[in-house]
PDB file of C-alpha atoms and ligand atoms in Angstrom:
ATOM      1  CA  MET A   2     -29.880 -34.255  -0.220  1.00 95.00           C
ATOM      2  CA  VAL A   3     -31.206 -31.078   1.429  1.00 97.00           C
ATOM      3  CA  LYS A   4     -34.511 -31.347   3.268  1.00 98.00           C
ATOM      4  CA  ASN A   5     -36.057 -28.013   2.221  1.00 98.00           C
ATOM      5  CA  ALA A   6     -35.271 -25.338  -0.371  1.00 98.00           C
ATOM      6  CA  VAL A   7     -37.140 -22.173  -1.384  1.00 98.00           C
ATOM      7  CA  TYR A   8     -37.256 -20.751  -4.929  1.00 98.00           C
ATOM      8  CA  TYR A   9     -39.567 -18.050  -6.261  1.00 98.00           C
ATOM      9  CA  TYR A  10     -40.493 -15.922  -9.230  1.00 98.00           C
ATOM     10  CA  SER A  11     -41.799 -12.469  -8.259  1.00 98.00           C
ATOM     11  CA  LYS A  12     -42.323  -9.644 -10.728  1.00 98.00           C
ATOM     12  CA  THR A  13     -43.332  -6.936  -8.233  1.00 98.00           C
ATOM     13  CA  GLY A  14     -42.045  -8.328  -4.913  1.00 98.00           C
ATOM     14  CA  HIS A  15     -45.188  -9.726  -3.275  1.00 98.00           C
ATOM     15  CA  THR A  16     -44.377 -13.410  -3.685  1.00 98.00           C
ATOM     16  CA  LYS A  17     -40.794 -12.666  -2.631  1.00 98.00           C
ATOM     17  CA  LYS A  18     -42.178 -11.482   0.732  1.00 98.00           C
ATOM     18  CA  LEU A  19     -43.732 -14.933   1.228  1.00 98.00           C
ATOM     19  CA  ALA A  20     -40.514 -16.610   0.046  1.00 99.00           C
ATOM     20  CA  ASP A  21     -38.475 -14.659   2.582  1.00 98.00           C
ATOM     21  CA  VAL A  22     -40.605 -15.590   5.605  1.00 98.00           C
ATOM     22  CA  ILE A  23     -40.963 -19.233   4.501  1.00 98.00           C
ATOM     23  CA  ALA A  24     -37.187 -19.476   4.006  1.00 98.00           C
ATOM     24  CA  ASP A  25     -36.550 -17.786   7.348  1.00 98.00           C
ATOM     25  CA  GLU A  26     -38.868 -20.227   9.106  1.00 98.00           C
ATOM     26  CA  LEU A  27     -37.068 -23.176   7.466  1.00 98.00           C
ATOM     27  CA  ASP A  28     -33.563 -21.766   8.131  1.00 98.00           C
ATOM     28  CA  VAL A  29     -32.661 -21.682   4.429  1.00 98.00           C
ATOM     29  CA  GLU A  30     -32.094 -18.946   1.836  1.00 98.00           C
ATOM     30  CA  ALA A  31     -34.785 -17.828  -0.615  1.00 98.00           C
ATOM     31  CA  HIS A  32     -33.533 -18.084  -4.211  1.00 98.00           C
ATOM     32  CA  SER A  33     -34.815 -16.538  -7.405  1.00 98.00           C
ATOM     33  CA  ILE A  34     -35.652 -19.129 -10.075  1.00 98.00           C
ATOM     34  CA  ASN A  35     -32.959 -17.445 -12.184  1.00 97.00           C
ATOM     35  CA  GLU A  36     -30.384 -19.079  -9.921  1.00 96.00           C
ATOM     36  CA  ASP A  37     -29.023 -22.543 -10.597  1.00 93.00           C
ATOM     37  CA  VAL A  38     -30.262 -25.564  -8.656  1.00 95.00           C
ATOM     38  CA  ASN A  39     -27.237 -27.618  -7.657  1.00 92.00           C
ATOM     39  CA  ASP A  40     -28.532 -29.685  -4.725  1.00 95.00           C
ATOM     40  CA  ASP A  41     -30.771 -32.711  -4.583  1.00 97.00           C
ATOM     41  CA  ILE A  42     -33.877 -31.409  -2.783  1.00 98.00           C
ATOM     42  CA  ASP A  43     -36.494 -33.369  -0.878  1.00 98.00           C
ATOM     43  CA  THR A  44     -39.100 -30.569  -0.572  1.00 98.00           C
ATOM     44  CA  LEU A  45     -38.911 -27.592  -2.911  1.00 98.00           C
ATOM     45  CA  PHE A  46     -41.108 -24.652  -1.889  1.00 98.00           C
ATOM     46  CA  LEU A  47     -41.869 -22.918  -5.177  1.00 98.00           C
ATOM     47  CA  GLY A  48     -43.392 -19.426  -5.216  1.00 99.00           C
ATOM     48  CA  SER A  49     -45.152 -17.935  -8.220  1.00 98.00           C
ATOM     49  CA  SER A  50     -47.978 -15.638  -9.211  1.00 98.00           C
ATOM     50  CA  ILE A  51     -50.619 -14.933 -11.853  1.00 98.00           C
ATOM     51  CA  TYR A  52     -50.122 -12.402 -14.670  1.00 98.00           C
ATOM     52  CA  GLY A  53     -52.629 -12.143 -17.500  1.00 97.00           C
ATOM     53  CA  ASN A  54     -54.368 -15.183 -15.977  1.00 97.00           C
ATOM     54  CA  SER A  55     -51.274 -17.371 -16.216  1.00 97.00           C
ATOM     55  CA  ILE A  56     -47.956 -18.114 -14.509  1.00 98.00           C
ATOM     56  CA  ASP A  57     -44.845 -16.452 -15.918  1.00 98.00           C
ATOM     57  CA  PRO A  58     -43.194 -18.573 -18.667  1.00 98.00           C
ATOM     58  CA  ARG A  59     -39.873 -18.443 -16.776  1.00 98.00           C
ATOM     59  CA  LEU A  60     -41.369 -21.137 -14.518  1.00 98.00           C
ATOM     60  CA  VAL A  61     -41.366 -23.493 -17.501  1.00 97.00           C
ATOM     61  CA  ASP A  62     -37.618 -22.877 -17.988  1.00 96.00           C
ATOM     62  CA  PHE A  63     -37.041 -23.430 -14.280  1.00 98.00           C
ATOM     63  CA  PHE A  64     -38.521 -26.942 -14.402  1.00 97.00           C
ATOM     64  CA  SER A  65     -36.330 -27.824 -17.369  1.00 95.00           C
ATOM     65  CA  LYS A  66     -33.204 -27.283 -15.238  1.00 92.00           C
ATOM     66  CA  LEU A  67     -34.284 -29.332 -12.208  1.00 94.00           C
ATOM     67  CA  GLY A  68     -32.933 -32.486 -13.824  1.00 83.00           C
ATOM     68  CA  GLY A  69     -34.595 -35.066 -11.570  1.00 91.00           C
ATOM     69  CA  ARG A  70     -33.183 -33.537  -8.388  1.00 96.00           C
ATOM     70  CA  VAL A  71     -36.492 -32.758  -6.645  1.00 98.00           C
ATOM     71  CA  ASN A  72     -38.732 -35.190  -4.767  1.00 97.00           C
ATOM     72  CA  ARG A  73     -41.790 -33.002  -4.200  1.00 98.00           C
ATOM     73  CA  ILE A  74     -42.999 -29.431  -4.620  1.00 98.00           C
ATOM     74  CA  VAL A  75     -44.973 -27.305  -2.172  1.00 98.00           C
ATOM     75  CA  ASN A  76     -46.700 -24.422  -3.930  1.00 98.00           C
ATOM     76  CA  PHE A  77     -47.014 -20.899  -2.579  1.00 99.00           C
ATOM     77  CA  SER A  78     -48.388 -17.920  -4.463  1.00 98.00           C
ATOM     78  CA  THR A  79     -49.997 -14.497  -4.472  1.00 98.00           C
ATOM     79  CA  SER A  80     -52.446 -13.073  -7.007  1.00 98.00           C
ATOM     80  CA  GLY A  81     -54.599 -10.016  -7.489  1.00 97.00           C
ATOM     81  CA  MET A  82     -57.891 -11.801  -7.917  1.00 95.00           C
ATOM     82  CA  GLY A  83     -57.454 -14.742  -5.626  1.00 93.00           C
ATOM     83  CA  ARG A  84     -56.710 -17.682  -7.928  1.00 97.00           C
ATOM     84  CA  SER A  85     -53.534 -19.499  -6.977  1.00 98.00           C
ATOM     85  CA  SER A  86     -50.900 -20.844  -9.373  1.00 98.00           C
ATOM     86  CA  TYR A  87     -51.370 -24.379  -8.005  1.00 98.00           C
ATOM     87  CA  ASP A  88     -52.937 -26.001 -11.072  1.00 98.00           C
ATOM     88  CA  GLU A  89     -50.295 -24.706 -13.513  1.00 98.00           C
ATOM     89  CA  ILE A  90     -47.407 -25.645 -11.210  1.00 98.00           C
ATOM     90  CA  LYS A  91     -48.941 -29.077 -10.580  1.00 98.00           C
ATOM     91  CA  ALA A  92     -49.223 -29.738 -14.314  1.00 98.00           C
ATOM     92  CA  LEU A  93     -45.572 -28.758 -14.818  1.00 98.00           C
ATOM     93  CA  ALA A  94     -44.393 -30.825 -11.849  1.00 98.00           C
ATOM     94  CA  GLU A  95     -46.235 -33.905 -13.026  1.00 96.00           C
ATOM     95  CA  SER A  96     -44.858 -33.539 -16.547  1.00 96.00           C
ATOM     96  CA  TYR A  97     -41.384 -33.837 -14.964  1.00 96.00           C
ATOM     97  CA  GLY A  98     -42.361 -36.718 -12.663  1.00 96.00           C
ATOM     98  CA  ILE A  99     -42.169 -34.545  -9.541  1.00 97.00           C
ATOM     99  CA  LYS A 100     -44.751 -35.088  -6.795  1.00 97.00           C
ATOM    100  CA  MET A 101     -47.022 -32.180  -5.898  1.00 98.00           C
ATOM    101  CA  TYR A 102     -47.864 -31.653  -2.244  1.00 98.00           C
ATOM    102  CA  PRO A 103     -51.682 -31.458  -2.011  1.00 98.00           C
ATOM    103  CA  ASP A 104     -51.811 -28.404   0.258  1.00 98.00           C
ATOM    104  CA  GLU A 105     -50.424 -24.946  -0.557  1.00 98.00           C
ATOM    105  CA  PHE A 106     -50.105 -21.408   0.777  1.00 98.00           C
ATOM    106  CA  HIS A 107     -51.871 -18.734  -1.250  1.00 98.00           C
ATOM    107  CA  THR A 108     -52.818 -15.154  -0.449  1.00 98.00           C
ATOM    108  CA  LEU A 109     -53.805 -11.923  -2.163  1.00 98.00           C
ATOM    109  CA  GLY A 110     -51.289  -9.521  -3.694  1.00 98.00           C
ATOM    110  CA  GLU A 111     -51.977  -5.846  -4.305  1.00 98.00           C
ATOM    111  CA  PHE A 112     -52.858  -5.117  -7.928  1.00 96.00           C
ATOM    112  CA  ALA A 113     -53.624  -1.670  -9.354  1.00 94.00           C
ATOM    113  CA  GLY A 114     -54.813  -0.379  -5.970  1.00 93.00           C
ATOM    114  CA  ILE A 115     -56.968  -3.424  -5.191  1.00 95.00           C
ATOM    115  CA  ASN A 116     -56.014  -5.485  -2.095  1.00 95.00           C
ATOM    116  CA  ALA A 117     -53.834  -2.607  -0.932  1.00 95.00           C
ATOM    117  CA  ASP A 118     -51.058  -3.680   1.456  1.00 95.00           C
ATOM    118  CA  HIS A 119     -51.330  -7.398   0.645  1.00 97.00           C
ATOM    119  CA  PRO A 120     -49.519  -9.535   1.428  1.00 98.00           C
ATOM    120  CA  ASN A 121     -49.804  -7.900   4.854  1.00 98.00           C
ATOM    121  CA  GLU A 122     -48.409  -8.838   8.262  1.00 98.00           C
ATOM    122  CA  ASP A 123     -51.189 -11.354   8.910  1.00 98.00           C
ATOM    123  CA  ASP A 124     -50.578 -13.006   5.522  1.00 98.00           C
ATOM    124  CA  LEU A 125     -46.870 -13.283   6.307  1.00 98.00           C
ATOM    125  CA  LYS A 126     -47.624 -14.700   9.754  1.00 98.00           C
ATOM    126  CA  ASN A 127     -49.870 -17.338   8.165  1.00 98.00           C
ATOM    127  CA  ALA A 128     -47.181 -18.216   5.592  1.00 98.00           C
ATOM    128  CA  ARG A 129     -44.754 -18.745   8.470  1.00 98.00           C
ATOM    129  CA  ILE A 130     -47.229 -21.026  10.275  1.00 98.00           C
ATOM    130  CA  PHE A 131     -47.734 -23.031   7.061  1.00 98.00           C
ATOM    131  CA  ALA A 132     -43.969 -23.450   6.632  1.00 98.00           C
ATOM    132  CA  SER A 133     -43.453 -24.442  10.257  1.00 98.00           C
ATOM    133  CA  ASN A 134     -45.196 -27.755   9.531  1.00 97.00           C
ATOM    134  CA  PHE A 135     -42.241 -28.772   7.329  1.00 97.00           C
ATOM    135  CA  LYS A 136     -39.382 -28.171   9.770  1.00 93.00           C
TER     136      LYS A 136
HETATM  137  C1  FMN B 227     -48.609  -7.427 -15.456  1.00 55.70           C
HETATM  138  C2  FMN B 227     -49.518  -7.971 -14.380  1.00 55.70           C
HETATM  139  C3  FMN B 227     -50.611  -8.769 -14.725  1.00 55.70           C
HETATM  140  C4  FMN B 227     -51.468  -9.276 -13.748  1.00 55.70           C
HETATM  141  N1  FMN B 227     -52.511 -10.082 -14.108  1.00 55.70           N
HETATM  142  C5  FMN B 227     -53.253 -10.666 -13.133  1.00 55.70           C
HETATM  143  C6  FMN B 227     -54.286 -11.590 -13.471  1.00 55.70           C
HETATM  144  O1  FMN B 227     -54.559 -11.892 -14.628  1.00 55.70           O
HETATM  145  N2  FMN B 227     -55.002 -12.167 -12.454  1.00 55.70           N
HETATM  146  C7  FMN B 227     -54.745 -11.875 -11.143  1.00 55.70           C
HETATM  147  O2  FMN B 227     -55.386 -12.457 -10.270  1.00 55.70           O
HETATM  148  N3  FMN B 227     -53.784 -10.974 -10.797  1.00 55.70           N
HETATM  149  C8  FMN B 227     -53.022 -10.384 -11.759  1.00 55.70           C
HETATM  150  N4  FMN B 227     -52.019  -9.523 -11.420  1.00 55.70           N
HETATM  151  C9  FMN B 227     -51.767  -9.244  -9.988  1.00 55.70           C
HETATM  152  C10 FMN B 227     -50.678 -10.138  -9.423  1.00 55.70           C
HETATM  153  O3  FMN B 227     -51.060 -11.504  -9.478  1.00 55.70           O
HETATM  154  C11 FMN B 227     -50.405  -9.748  -7.974  1.00 55.70           C
HETATM  155  O4  FMN B 227     -50.054  -8.381  -7.884  1.00 55.70           O
HETATM  156  C12 FMN B 227     -49.296 -10.611  -7.389  1.00 55.70           C
HETATM  157  O5  FMN B 227     -49.242 -10.431  -5.992  1.00 55.70           O
HETATM  158  C13 FMN B 227     -47.959 -10.261  -8.024  1.00 55.70           C
HETATM  159  O6  FMN B 227     -46.967 -11.036  -7.425  1.00 55.70           O
HETATM  160  P1  FMN B 227     -45.438 -10.583  -7.480  1.00 55.70           P
HETATM  161  O7  FMN B 227     -45.342  -9.238  -6.806  1.00 55.70           O
HETATM  162  O8  FMN B 227     -44.712 -11.637  -6.707  1.00 55.70           O
HETATM  163  O9  FMN B 227     -45.034 -10.520  -8.912  1.00 55.70           O
HETATM  164  C14 FMN B 227     -51.187  -8.991 -12.384  1.00 55.70           C
HETATM  165  C15 FMN B 227     -50.092  -8.177 -12.036  1.00 55.70           C
HETATM  166  C16 FMN B 227     -49.258  -7.675 -13.011  1.00 55.70           C
HETATM  167  C17 FMN B 227     -48.077  -6.835 -12.602  1.00 55.70           C
END
């Protein structure tokens, strides 16, 4: 079983920036959710975002291929208006019997000129600090 793994869905690259620093801090690779999950994973850091007030439906497909290999999920996300993806990811995790870590990392992502530059260097530094608690 691997201790930590990082997977993400990112339409415009903001959540991928978080995935990359979290993965770097944990000394693992960041994987798109389009990739297969072949390892048993203790803590899966899962990155996602909000589009049209919802997570992307590809996250639903991702859960269907986890096949009981994940102990718990740590959520991280970006969004334009500040709501995280936590509740949707928690509902999916629980429907597959996967534990949801109660804390998460969420920050703003630029959207149509609002929140320009987010996630910025400070956001990425804070994501790294969050991840460092799981080393
Ligand atoms: C098609 C589209 C729809 C969006 N809808 C919402 C929304 O309903 N609520 C919100 O808070 N942000 C919305 N956003 C902004 C994204 O949540 C924000 O840009 C986020 O950082 C995108 O993450 P990503 O770059 O990893 O895909 C939307 C962005 C796009 C591209």
